[in-house]
Short mmCIF file of C-alpha atoms in Angstrom, two decimals:
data_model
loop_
_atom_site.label_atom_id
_atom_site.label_comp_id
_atom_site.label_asym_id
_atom_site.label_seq_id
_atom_site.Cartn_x
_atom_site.Cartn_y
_atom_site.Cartn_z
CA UNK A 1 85.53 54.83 143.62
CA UNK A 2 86.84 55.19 140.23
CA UNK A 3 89.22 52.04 140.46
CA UNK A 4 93.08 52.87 138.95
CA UNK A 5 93.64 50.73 135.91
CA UNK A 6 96.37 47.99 134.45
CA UNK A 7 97.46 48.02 131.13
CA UNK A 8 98.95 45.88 128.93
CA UNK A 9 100.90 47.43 125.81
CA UNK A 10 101.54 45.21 122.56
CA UNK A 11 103.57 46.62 119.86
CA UNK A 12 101.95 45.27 116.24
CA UNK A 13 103.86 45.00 113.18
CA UNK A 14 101.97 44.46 110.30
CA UNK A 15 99.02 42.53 111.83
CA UNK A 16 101.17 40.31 114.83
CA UNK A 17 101.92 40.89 118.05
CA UNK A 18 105.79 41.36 118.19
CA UNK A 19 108.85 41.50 120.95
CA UNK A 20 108.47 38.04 122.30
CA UNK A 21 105.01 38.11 123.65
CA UNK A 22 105.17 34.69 125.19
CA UNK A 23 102.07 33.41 127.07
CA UNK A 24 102.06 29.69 128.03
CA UNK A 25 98.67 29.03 127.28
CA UNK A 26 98.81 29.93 123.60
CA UNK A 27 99.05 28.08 120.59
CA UNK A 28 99.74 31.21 118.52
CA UNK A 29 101.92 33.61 120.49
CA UNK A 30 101.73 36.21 117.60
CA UNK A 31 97.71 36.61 116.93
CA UNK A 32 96.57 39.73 118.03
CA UNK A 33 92.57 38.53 119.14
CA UNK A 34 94.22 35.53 120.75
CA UNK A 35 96.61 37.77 122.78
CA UNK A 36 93.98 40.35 123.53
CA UNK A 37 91.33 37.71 124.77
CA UNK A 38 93.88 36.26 127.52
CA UNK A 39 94.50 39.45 128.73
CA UNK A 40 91.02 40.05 128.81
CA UNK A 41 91.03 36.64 130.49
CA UNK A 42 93.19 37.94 132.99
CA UNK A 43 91.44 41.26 134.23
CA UNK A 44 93.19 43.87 132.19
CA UNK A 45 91.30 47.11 131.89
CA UNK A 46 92.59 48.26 128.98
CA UNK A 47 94.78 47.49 125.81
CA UNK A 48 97.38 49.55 124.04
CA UNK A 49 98.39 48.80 120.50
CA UNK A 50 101.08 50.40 119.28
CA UNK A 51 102.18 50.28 115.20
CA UNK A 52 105.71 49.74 114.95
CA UNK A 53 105.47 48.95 111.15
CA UNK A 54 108.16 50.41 109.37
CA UNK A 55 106.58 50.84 105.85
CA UNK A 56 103.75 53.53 105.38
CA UNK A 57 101.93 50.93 103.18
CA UNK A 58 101.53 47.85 105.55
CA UNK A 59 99.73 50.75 108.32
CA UNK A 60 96.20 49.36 106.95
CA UNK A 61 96.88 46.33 108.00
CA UNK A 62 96.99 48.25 111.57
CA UNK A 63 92.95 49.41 111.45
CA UNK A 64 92.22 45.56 109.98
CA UNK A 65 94.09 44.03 113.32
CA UNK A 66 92.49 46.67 115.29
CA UNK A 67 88.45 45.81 113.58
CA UNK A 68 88.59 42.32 114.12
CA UNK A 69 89.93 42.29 117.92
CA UNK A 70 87.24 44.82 118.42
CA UNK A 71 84.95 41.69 117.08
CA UNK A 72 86.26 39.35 119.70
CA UNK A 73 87.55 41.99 122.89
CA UNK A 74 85.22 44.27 125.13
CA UNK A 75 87.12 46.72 126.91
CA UNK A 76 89.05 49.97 125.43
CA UNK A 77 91.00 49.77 123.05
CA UNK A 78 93.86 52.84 122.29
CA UNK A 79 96.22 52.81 119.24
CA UNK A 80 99.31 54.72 118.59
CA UNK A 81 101.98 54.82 116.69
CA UNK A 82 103.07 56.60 113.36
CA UNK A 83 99.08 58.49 113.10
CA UNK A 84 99.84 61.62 111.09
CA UNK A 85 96.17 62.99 110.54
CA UNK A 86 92.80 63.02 111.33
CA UNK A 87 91.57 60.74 108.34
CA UNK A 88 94.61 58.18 110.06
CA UNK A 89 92.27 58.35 113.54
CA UNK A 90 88.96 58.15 111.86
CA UNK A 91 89.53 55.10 110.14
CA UNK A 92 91.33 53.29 113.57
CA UNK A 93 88.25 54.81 115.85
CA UNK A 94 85.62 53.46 113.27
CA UNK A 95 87.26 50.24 113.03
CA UNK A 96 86.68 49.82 116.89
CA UNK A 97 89.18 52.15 118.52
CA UNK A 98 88.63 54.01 121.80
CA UNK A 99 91.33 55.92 122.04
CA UNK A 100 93.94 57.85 119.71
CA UNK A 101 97.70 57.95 120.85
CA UNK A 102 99.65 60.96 119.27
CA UNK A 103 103.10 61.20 119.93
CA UNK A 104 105.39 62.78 117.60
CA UNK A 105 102.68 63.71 115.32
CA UNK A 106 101.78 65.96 117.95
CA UNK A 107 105.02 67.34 118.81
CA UNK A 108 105.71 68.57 114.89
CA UNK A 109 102.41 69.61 114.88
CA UNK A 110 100.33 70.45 117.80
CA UNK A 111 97.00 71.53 116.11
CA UNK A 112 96.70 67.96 115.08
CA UNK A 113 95.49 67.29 118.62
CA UNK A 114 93.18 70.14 118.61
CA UNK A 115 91.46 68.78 114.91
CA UNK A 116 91.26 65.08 116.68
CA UNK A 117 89.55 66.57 120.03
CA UNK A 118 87.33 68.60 117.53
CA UNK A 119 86.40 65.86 115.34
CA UNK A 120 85.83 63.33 117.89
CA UNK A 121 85.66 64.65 121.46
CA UNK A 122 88.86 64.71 123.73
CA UNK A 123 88.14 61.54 125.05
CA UNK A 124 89.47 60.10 122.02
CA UNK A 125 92.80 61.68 121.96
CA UNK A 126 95.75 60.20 124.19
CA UNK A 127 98.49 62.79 123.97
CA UNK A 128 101.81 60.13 124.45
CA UNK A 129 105.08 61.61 125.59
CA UNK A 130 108.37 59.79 125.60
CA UNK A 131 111.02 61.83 128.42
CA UNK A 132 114.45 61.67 129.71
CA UNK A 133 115.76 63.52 132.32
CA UNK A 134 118.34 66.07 131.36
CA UNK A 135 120.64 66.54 134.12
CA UNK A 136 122.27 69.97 132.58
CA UNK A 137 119.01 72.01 132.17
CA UNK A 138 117.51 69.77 135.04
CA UNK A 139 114.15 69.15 132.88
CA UNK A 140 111.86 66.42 131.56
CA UNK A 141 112.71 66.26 128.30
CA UNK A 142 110.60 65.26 125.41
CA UNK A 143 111.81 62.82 122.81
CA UNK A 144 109.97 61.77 119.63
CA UNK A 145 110.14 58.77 117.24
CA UNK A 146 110.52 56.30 119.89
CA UNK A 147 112.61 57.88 122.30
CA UNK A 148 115.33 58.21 119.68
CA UNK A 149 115.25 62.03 118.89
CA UNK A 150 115.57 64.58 121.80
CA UNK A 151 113.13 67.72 120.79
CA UNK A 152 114.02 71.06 122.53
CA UNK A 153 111.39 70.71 125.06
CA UNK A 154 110.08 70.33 128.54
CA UNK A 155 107.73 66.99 129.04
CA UNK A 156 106.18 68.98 132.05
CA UNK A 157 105.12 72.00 130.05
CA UNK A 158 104.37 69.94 126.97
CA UNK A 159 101.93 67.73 129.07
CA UNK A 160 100.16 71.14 129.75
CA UNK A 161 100.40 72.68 126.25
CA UNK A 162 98.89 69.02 124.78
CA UNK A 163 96.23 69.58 126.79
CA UNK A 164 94.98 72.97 126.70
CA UNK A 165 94.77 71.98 123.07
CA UNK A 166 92.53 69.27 123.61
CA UNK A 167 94.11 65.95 124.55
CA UNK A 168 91.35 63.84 127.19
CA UNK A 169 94.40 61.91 128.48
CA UNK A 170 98.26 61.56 128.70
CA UNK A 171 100.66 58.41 128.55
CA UNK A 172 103.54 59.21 129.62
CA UNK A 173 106.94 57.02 129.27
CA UNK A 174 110.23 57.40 131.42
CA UNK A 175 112.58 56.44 128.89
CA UNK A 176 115.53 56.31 131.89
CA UNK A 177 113.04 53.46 133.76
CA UNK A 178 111.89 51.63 130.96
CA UNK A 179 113.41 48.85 130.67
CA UNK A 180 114.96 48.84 133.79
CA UNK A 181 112.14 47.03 135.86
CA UNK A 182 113.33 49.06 139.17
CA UNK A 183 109.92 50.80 139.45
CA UNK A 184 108.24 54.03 138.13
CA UNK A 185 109.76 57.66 138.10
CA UNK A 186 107.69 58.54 140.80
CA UNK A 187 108.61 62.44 140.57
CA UNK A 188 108.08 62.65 136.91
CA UNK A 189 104.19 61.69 137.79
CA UNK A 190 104.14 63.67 141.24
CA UNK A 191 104.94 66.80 138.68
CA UNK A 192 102.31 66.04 135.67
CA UNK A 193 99.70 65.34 138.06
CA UNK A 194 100.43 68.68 139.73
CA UNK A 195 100.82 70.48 136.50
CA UNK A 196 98.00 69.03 134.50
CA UNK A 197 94.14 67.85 135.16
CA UNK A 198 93.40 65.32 132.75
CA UNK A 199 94.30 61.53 133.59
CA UNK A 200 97.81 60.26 133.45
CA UNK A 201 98.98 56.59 132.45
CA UNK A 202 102.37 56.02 133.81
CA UNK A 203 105.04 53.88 131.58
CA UNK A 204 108.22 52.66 131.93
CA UNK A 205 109.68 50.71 135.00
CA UNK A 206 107.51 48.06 135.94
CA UNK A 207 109.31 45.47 137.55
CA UNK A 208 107.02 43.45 140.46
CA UNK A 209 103.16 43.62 141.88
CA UNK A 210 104.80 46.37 144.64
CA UNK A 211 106.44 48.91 141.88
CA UNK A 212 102.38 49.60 140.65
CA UNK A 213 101.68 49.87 144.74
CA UNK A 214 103.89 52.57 145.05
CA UNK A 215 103.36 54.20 141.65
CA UNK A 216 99.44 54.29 143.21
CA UNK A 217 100.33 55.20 146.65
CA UNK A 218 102.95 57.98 145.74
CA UNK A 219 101.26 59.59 142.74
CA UNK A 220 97.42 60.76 142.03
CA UNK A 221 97.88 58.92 138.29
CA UNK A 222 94.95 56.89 136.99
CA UNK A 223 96.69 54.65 135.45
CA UNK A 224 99.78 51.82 134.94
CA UNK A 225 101.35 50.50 131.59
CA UNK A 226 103.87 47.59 130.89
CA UNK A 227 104.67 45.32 128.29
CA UNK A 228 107.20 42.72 128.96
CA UNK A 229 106.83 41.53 132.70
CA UNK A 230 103.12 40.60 131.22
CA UNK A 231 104.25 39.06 127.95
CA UNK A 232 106.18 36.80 129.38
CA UNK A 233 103.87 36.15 132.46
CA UNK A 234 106.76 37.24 134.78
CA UNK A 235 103.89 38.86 136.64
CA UNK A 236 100.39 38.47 135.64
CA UNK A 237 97.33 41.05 136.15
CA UNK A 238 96.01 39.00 138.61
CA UNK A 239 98.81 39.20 141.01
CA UNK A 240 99.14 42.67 140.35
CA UNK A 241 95.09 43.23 141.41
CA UNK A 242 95.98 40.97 144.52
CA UNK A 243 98.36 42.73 145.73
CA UNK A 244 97.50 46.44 145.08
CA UNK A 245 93.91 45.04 146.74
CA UNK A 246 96.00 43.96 150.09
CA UNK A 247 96.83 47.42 149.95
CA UNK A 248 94.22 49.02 149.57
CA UNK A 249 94.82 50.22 146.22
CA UNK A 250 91.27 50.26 144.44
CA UNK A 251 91.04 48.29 141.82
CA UNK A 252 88.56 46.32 139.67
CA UNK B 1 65.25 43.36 115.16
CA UNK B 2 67.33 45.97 117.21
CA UNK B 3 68.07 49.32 115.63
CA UNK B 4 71.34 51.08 116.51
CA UNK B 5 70.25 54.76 115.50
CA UNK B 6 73.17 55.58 112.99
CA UNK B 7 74.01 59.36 113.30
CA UNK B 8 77.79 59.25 112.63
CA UNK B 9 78.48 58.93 116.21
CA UNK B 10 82.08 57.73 117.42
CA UNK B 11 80.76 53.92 119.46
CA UNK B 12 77.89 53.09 116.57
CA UNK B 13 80.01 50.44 115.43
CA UNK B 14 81.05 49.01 118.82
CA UNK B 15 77.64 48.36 119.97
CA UNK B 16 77.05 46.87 116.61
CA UNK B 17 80.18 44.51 117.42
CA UNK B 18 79.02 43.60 120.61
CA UNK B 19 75.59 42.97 119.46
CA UNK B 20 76.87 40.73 116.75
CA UNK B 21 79.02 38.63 119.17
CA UNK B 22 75.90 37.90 121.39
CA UNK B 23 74.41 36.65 118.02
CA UNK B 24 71.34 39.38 118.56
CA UNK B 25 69.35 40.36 115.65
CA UNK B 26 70.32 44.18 114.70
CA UNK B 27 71.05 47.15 112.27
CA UNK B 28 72.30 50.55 111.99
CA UNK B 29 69.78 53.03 110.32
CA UNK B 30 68.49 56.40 110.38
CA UNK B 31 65.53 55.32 108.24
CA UNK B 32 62.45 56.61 109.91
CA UNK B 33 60.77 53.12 108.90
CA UNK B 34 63.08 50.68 109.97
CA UNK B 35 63.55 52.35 113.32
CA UNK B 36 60.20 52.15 113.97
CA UNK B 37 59.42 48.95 113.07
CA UNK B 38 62.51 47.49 115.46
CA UNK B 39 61.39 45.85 118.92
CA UNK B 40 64.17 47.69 120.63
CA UNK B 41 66.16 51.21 119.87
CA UNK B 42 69.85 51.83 120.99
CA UNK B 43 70.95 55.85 120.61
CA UNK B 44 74.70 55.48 121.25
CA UNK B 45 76.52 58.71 121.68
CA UNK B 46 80.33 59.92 122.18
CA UNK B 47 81.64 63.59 121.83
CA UNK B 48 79.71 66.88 122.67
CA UNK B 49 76.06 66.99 123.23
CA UNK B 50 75.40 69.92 120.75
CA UNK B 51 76.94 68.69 117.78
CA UNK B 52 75.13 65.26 118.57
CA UNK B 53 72.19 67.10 118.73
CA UNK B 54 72.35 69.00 115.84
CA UNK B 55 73.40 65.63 113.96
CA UNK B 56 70.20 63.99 114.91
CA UNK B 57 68.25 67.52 113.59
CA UNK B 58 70.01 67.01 110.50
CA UNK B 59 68.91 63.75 109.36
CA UNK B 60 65.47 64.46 111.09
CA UNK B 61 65.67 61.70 113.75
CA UNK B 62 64.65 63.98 116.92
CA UNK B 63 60.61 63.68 116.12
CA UNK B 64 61.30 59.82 115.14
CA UNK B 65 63.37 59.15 118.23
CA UNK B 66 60.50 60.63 120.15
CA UNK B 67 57.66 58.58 118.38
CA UNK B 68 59.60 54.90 118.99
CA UNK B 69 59.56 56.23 122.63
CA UNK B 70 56.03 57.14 122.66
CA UNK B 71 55.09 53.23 121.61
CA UNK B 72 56.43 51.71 124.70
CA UNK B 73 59.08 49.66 122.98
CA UNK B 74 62.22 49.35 124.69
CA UNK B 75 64.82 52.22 124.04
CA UNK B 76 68.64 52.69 125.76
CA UNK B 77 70.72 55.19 124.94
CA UNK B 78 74.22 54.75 125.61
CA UNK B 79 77.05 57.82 127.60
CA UNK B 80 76.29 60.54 125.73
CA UNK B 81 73.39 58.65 123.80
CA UNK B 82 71.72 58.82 128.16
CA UNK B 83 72.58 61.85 128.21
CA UNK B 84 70.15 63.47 125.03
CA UNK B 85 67.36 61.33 126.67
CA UNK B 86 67.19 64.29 129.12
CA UNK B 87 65.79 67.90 128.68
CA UNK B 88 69.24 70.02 128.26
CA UNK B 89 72.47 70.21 128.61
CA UNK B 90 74.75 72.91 130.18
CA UNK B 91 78.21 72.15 127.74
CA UNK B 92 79.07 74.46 125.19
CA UNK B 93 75.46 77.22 126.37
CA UNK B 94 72.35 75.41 126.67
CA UNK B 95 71.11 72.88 124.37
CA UNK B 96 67.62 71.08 124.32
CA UNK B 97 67.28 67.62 124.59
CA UNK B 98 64.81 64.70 123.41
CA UNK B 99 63.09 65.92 126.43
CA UNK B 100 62.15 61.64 126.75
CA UNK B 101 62.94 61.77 130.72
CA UNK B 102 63.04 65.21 132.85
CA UNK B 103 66.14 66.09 134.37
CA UNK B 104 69.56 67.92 132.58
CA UNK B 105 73.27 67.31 131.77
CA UNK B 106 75.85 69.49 133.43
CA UNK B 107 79.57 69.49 134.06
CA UNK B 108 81.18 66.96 136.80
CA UNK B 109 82.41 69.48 139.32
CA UNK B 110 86.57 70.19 139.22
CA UNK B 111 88.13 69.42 142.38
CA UNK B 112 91.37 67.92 143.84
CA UNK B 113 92.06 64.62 142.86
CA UNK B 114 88.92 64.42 140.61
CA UNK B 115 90.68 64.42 136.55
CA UNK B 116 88.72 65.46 133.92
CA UNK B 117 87.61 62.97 132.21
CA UNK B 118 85.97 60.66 134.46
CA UNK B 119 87.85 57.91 132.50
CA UNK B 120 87.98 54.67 133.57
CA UNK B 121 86.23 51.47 135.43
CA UNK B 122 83.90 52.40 138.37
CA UNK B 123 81.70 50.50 140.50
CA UNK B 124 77.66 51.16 140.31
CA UNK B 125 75.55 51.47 143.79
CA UNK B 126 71.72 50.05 143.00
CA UNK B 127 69.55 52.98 144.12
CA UNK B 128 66.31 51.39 143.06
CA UNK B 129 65.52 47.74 142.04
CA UNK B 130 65.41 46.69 138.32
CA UNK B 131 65.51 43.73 136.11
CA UNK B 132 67.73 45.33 134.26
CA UNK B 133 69.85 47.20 136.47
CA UNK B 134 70.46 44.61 139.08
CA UNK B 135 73.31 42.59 137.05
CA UNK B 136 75.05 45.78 137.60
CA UNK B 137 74.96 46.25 141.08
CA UNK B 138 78.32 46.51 142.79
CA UNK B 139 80.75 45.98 139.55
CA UNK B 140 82.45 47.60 138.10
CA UNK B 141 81.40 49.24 134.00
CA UNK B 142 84.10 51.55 131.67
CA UNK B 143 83.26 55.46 131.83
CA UNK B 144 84.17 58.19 129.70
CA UNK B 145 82.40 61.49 130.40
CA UNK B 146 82.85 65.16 131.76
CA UNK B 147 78.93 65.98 131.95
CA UNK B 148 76.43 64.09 134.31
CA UNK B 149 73.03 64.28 134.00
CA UNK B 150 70.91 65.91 137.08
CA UNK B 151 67.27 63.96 137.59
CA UNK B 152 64.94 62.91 140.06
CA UNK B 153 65.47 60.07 142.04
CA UNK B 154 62.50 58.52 140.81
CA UNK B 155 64.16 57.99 137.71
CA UNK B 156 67.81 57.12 138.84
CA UNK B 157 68.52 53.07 139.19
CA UNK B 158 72.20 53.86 139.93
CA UNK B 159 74.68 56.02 140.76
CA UNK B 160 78.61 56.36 140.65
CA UNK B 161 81.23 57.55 143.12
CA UNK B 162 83.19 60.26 141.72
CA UNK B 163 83.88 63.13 144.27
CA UNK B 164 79.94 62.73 144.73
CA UNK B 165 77.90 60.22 143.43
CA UNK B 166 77.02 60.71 139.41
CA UNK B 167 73.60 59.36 137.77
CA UNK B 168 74.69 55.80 136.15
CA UNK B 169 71.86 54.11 134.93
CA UNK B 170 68.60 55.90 134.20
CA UNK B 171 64.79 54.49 133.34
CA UNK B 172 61.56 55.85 133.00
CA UNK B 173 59.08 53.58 132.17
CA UNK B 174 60.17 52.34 128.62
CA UNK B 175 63.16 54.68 128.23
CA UNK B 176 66.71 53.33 129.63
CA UNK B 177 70.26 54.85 129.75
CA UNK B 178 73.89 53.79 131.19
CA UNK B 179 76.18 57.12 131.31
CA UNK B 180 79.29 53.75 131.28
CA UNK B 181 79.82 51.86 127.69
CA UNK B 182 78.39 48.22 128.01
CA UNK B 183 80.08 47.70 125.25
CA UNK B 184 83.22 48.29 126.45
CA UNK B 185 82.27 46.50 129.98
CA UNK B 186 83.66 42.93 129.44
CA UNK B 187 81.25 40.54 130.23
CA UNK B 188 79.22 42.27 132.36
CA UNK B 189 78.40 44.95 130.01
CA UNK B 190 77.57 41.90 127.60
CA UNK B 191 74.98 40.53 129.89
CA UNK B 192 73.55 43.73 130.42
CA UNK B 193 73.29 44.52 126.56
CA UNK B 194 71.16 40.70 126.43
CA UNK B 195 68.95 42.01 129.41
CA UNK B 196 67.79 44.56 126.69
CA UNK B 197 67.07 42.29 124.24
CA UNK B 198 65.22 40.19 126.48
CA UNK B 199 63.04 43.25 127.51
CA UNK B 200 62.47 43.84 123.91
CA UNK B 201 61.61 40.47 122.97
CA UNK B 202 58.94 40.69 125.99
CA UNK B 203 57.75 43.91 124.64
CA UNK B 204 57.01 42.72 121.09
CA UNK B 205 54.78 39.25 123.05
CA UNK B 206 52.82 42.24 125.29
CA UNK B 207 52.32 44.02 122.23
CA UNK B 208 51.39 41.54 119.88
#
């Protein structure tokens, strides 16, 4: 049984770790390879590194971080945030990337994902969508450049247009449950996964070991992604394993 | 000396990276002379099977490939890498293989609540007994593929469960392949990576 993964997300600005990663066990709470090796540590499946450099020139620093943790960490690594073409995901996959995230690169321009998929196989290319529900045309919709700017679009039908052009894999974010820690938008997933065949990484929400139960229980998704409750070891991976294991929730 | 053929292939360096960490002796090259002279050859491999193929026709590796097989010295290819160790594939028409082990590649079947990729950490089931499969049996290794590869039992050491159980680790005689990334396996796709090396190291002593 393919076993349903756990993700950690750390946002990287200009070669540290940033928004109060705080593990007790480290010396240097910013260093990317230490950060990434305790998660590793800790049974984590994956990584997600996401860019939030402002300034265009500190972005190498972004495929240095991501070479040497690919030195030090086994296990995929996917990177997003502010890749504009496909030279931007050649140089992050052949500094040790797995995985591509396109967000609002993709949304301006679609056949960006299509070149990517080309170039490298659609393995490579995570399609990421930030929504919000929109009670007044009662839709997903899509926002770009982190969640700030609303785009004339529905997330559900975006999901399926980002694939037919060759994404491998979608991360989607709830923008109304992140941050909240009540739990996942359950019907946001329940509609992708019905809408779209590749595999889904849910965002946004996570709040205790039970929230990932239910987001595994109630929804075919592959995947589950946080950032804070693991920074700050609110909940670690472990606990989340143990518990999803209890029930019955297949996991590695 | 390890050889990681170099064929502009997407997980070249990440074997290389993994290789380094365990301290083992290696380089990329697609120079007929150094890959024959290495005691073991790695063919990694992500993307489509055709343009692979036609990337290794290029830069004239196919016949060299062949010829390290043909000495008996250890060889693993790597997802897609496994893969081209077979006769064909079925993605994108038919394309020939390195025709090293019989059997061919074709598409993991669509059905409900099987995505496309198979993305992700599965568990391998031991069908035969190997020195080099058996630190794999029952964990878990990281997959990324849409293709399987179809072959005989005889040369199957594990399978998958993915809707129906999909070829994992492959060997015939000298010739090895994991359809997972040991590379990206944590430390069990480490230990498996040093199992090679160890089986090349014994191959150079029953050679010498």
């Amino acid at each position: 049984m393919l076993t349903k993964r756990i993700i950690p997300c750390l946002d990287v600005d200009q070669g540290r770790v940033k928004k109060g990663v705080h593990f007790t066990q480290l010396k240097d709470v910013g260093d990317p390879v230490a950060i990434a090796k305790a998660y590793e540590a800790q049974g984590a499946d994956e990584l997600v590194f996401l860019d939030i450099t402002a300034t265009t020139d500190a972005r190498q620093t972004m495929t240095q971080t991501v070479a040497v943790v690919a030195e030090q960490v086994f296990m995929p690594l996917t990177v997003g945030g502010g890749i504009r073409s496909v030279a931007d995901m050649h140089d992050l996959l052949r500094a040790g990337a797995d995985k591509i995230a396109l967000n609002s690169a993709a949304v301006k321009q679609p056949a960006l994902i299509t070149a990517g998929a080309e170039t490298f196989g659609s393995q490579a290319v995570v399609v990421a969508i930030d929504t919000r529900w929109q009670a007044e045309r009662q839709r997903y919709q899509v926002t770009i450049n982190g969640g700030r700017a609303p785009v004339d679009l529905d997330a559900i039908q975006w999901a399926k247009q980002a694939v037919d052009a060759g994404a491998g894999e979608l991360l989607v974010t709830s923008m109304d449950a992140d941050g909240t820690q009540e739990g996942f938008d359950l019907a946001l997933y329940r509609q992708l996964s019905a809408a779209v065949t590749v595999p889904i990484i849910a965002s946004g929400g996570a709040g205790s070991a039970e929230d990932f139960v239910i987001l595994f229980k109630e929804t075919t998704v592959s995947a589950g992604l946080a950032a804070s409750i693991f920074h700050f070891c609110q909940l670690t991976i472990p606990e989340v394993k143990t518990v999803l294991k209890q029930a019955r929730v297949t996991v590695r | 000396m390890i050889v990681i053929v170099d064929y502009d292939t997407g997980n070249t360096l990440n074997v290389k990276k993994a290789l380094d960490y365990l301290a083992i002796d290696n380089q990329i090259s697609a120079d007929p002379t150094v890959i024959m002279a290495a005691n073991g050859l790695i063919l990694p491999g992500v993307g489509a099977f055709k343009t692979a193929m036609n990337a290794l026709q290029q830069r004239h590796l196919v016949s060299v490939i062949q010829a390290f097989a043909a000495t008996g010295k250890p060889l693993l290819g790597i997802c897609l890498g496994m893969q081209l160790l077979f006769d064909r594939s079925e993605e994108f028409g038919e394309t020939q293989g390195l025709e090293l082990i019989p059997g061919k590649v074709v598409a993991i079947p669509t059905k409900a609540g099987i995505s496309i990729p198979h993305m992700g950490w599965n568990t391998n089931t031991l069908t035969q007994n190997d020195p080099f499969a058996t630190g794999f049996a029952n964990q878990a290794t990281y997959f990324v593929h849409s293709y399987y590869v179809q072959t005989k039992s005889a040369y199957t050491l594990a399978t998958t469960d993915y809707g129906q159980p999909l070829t994992s680790i492959v060997r015939r005689q000298n010739i090895l392949g994991t359809q997972f990334h040991p590379e990206k396996s944590g430390a069990i796709g480490l230990a498996g990576l040093r199992r090679f090396k160890e089986m090349t190291d014994h191959a150079t002593l029953s050679s010498d």
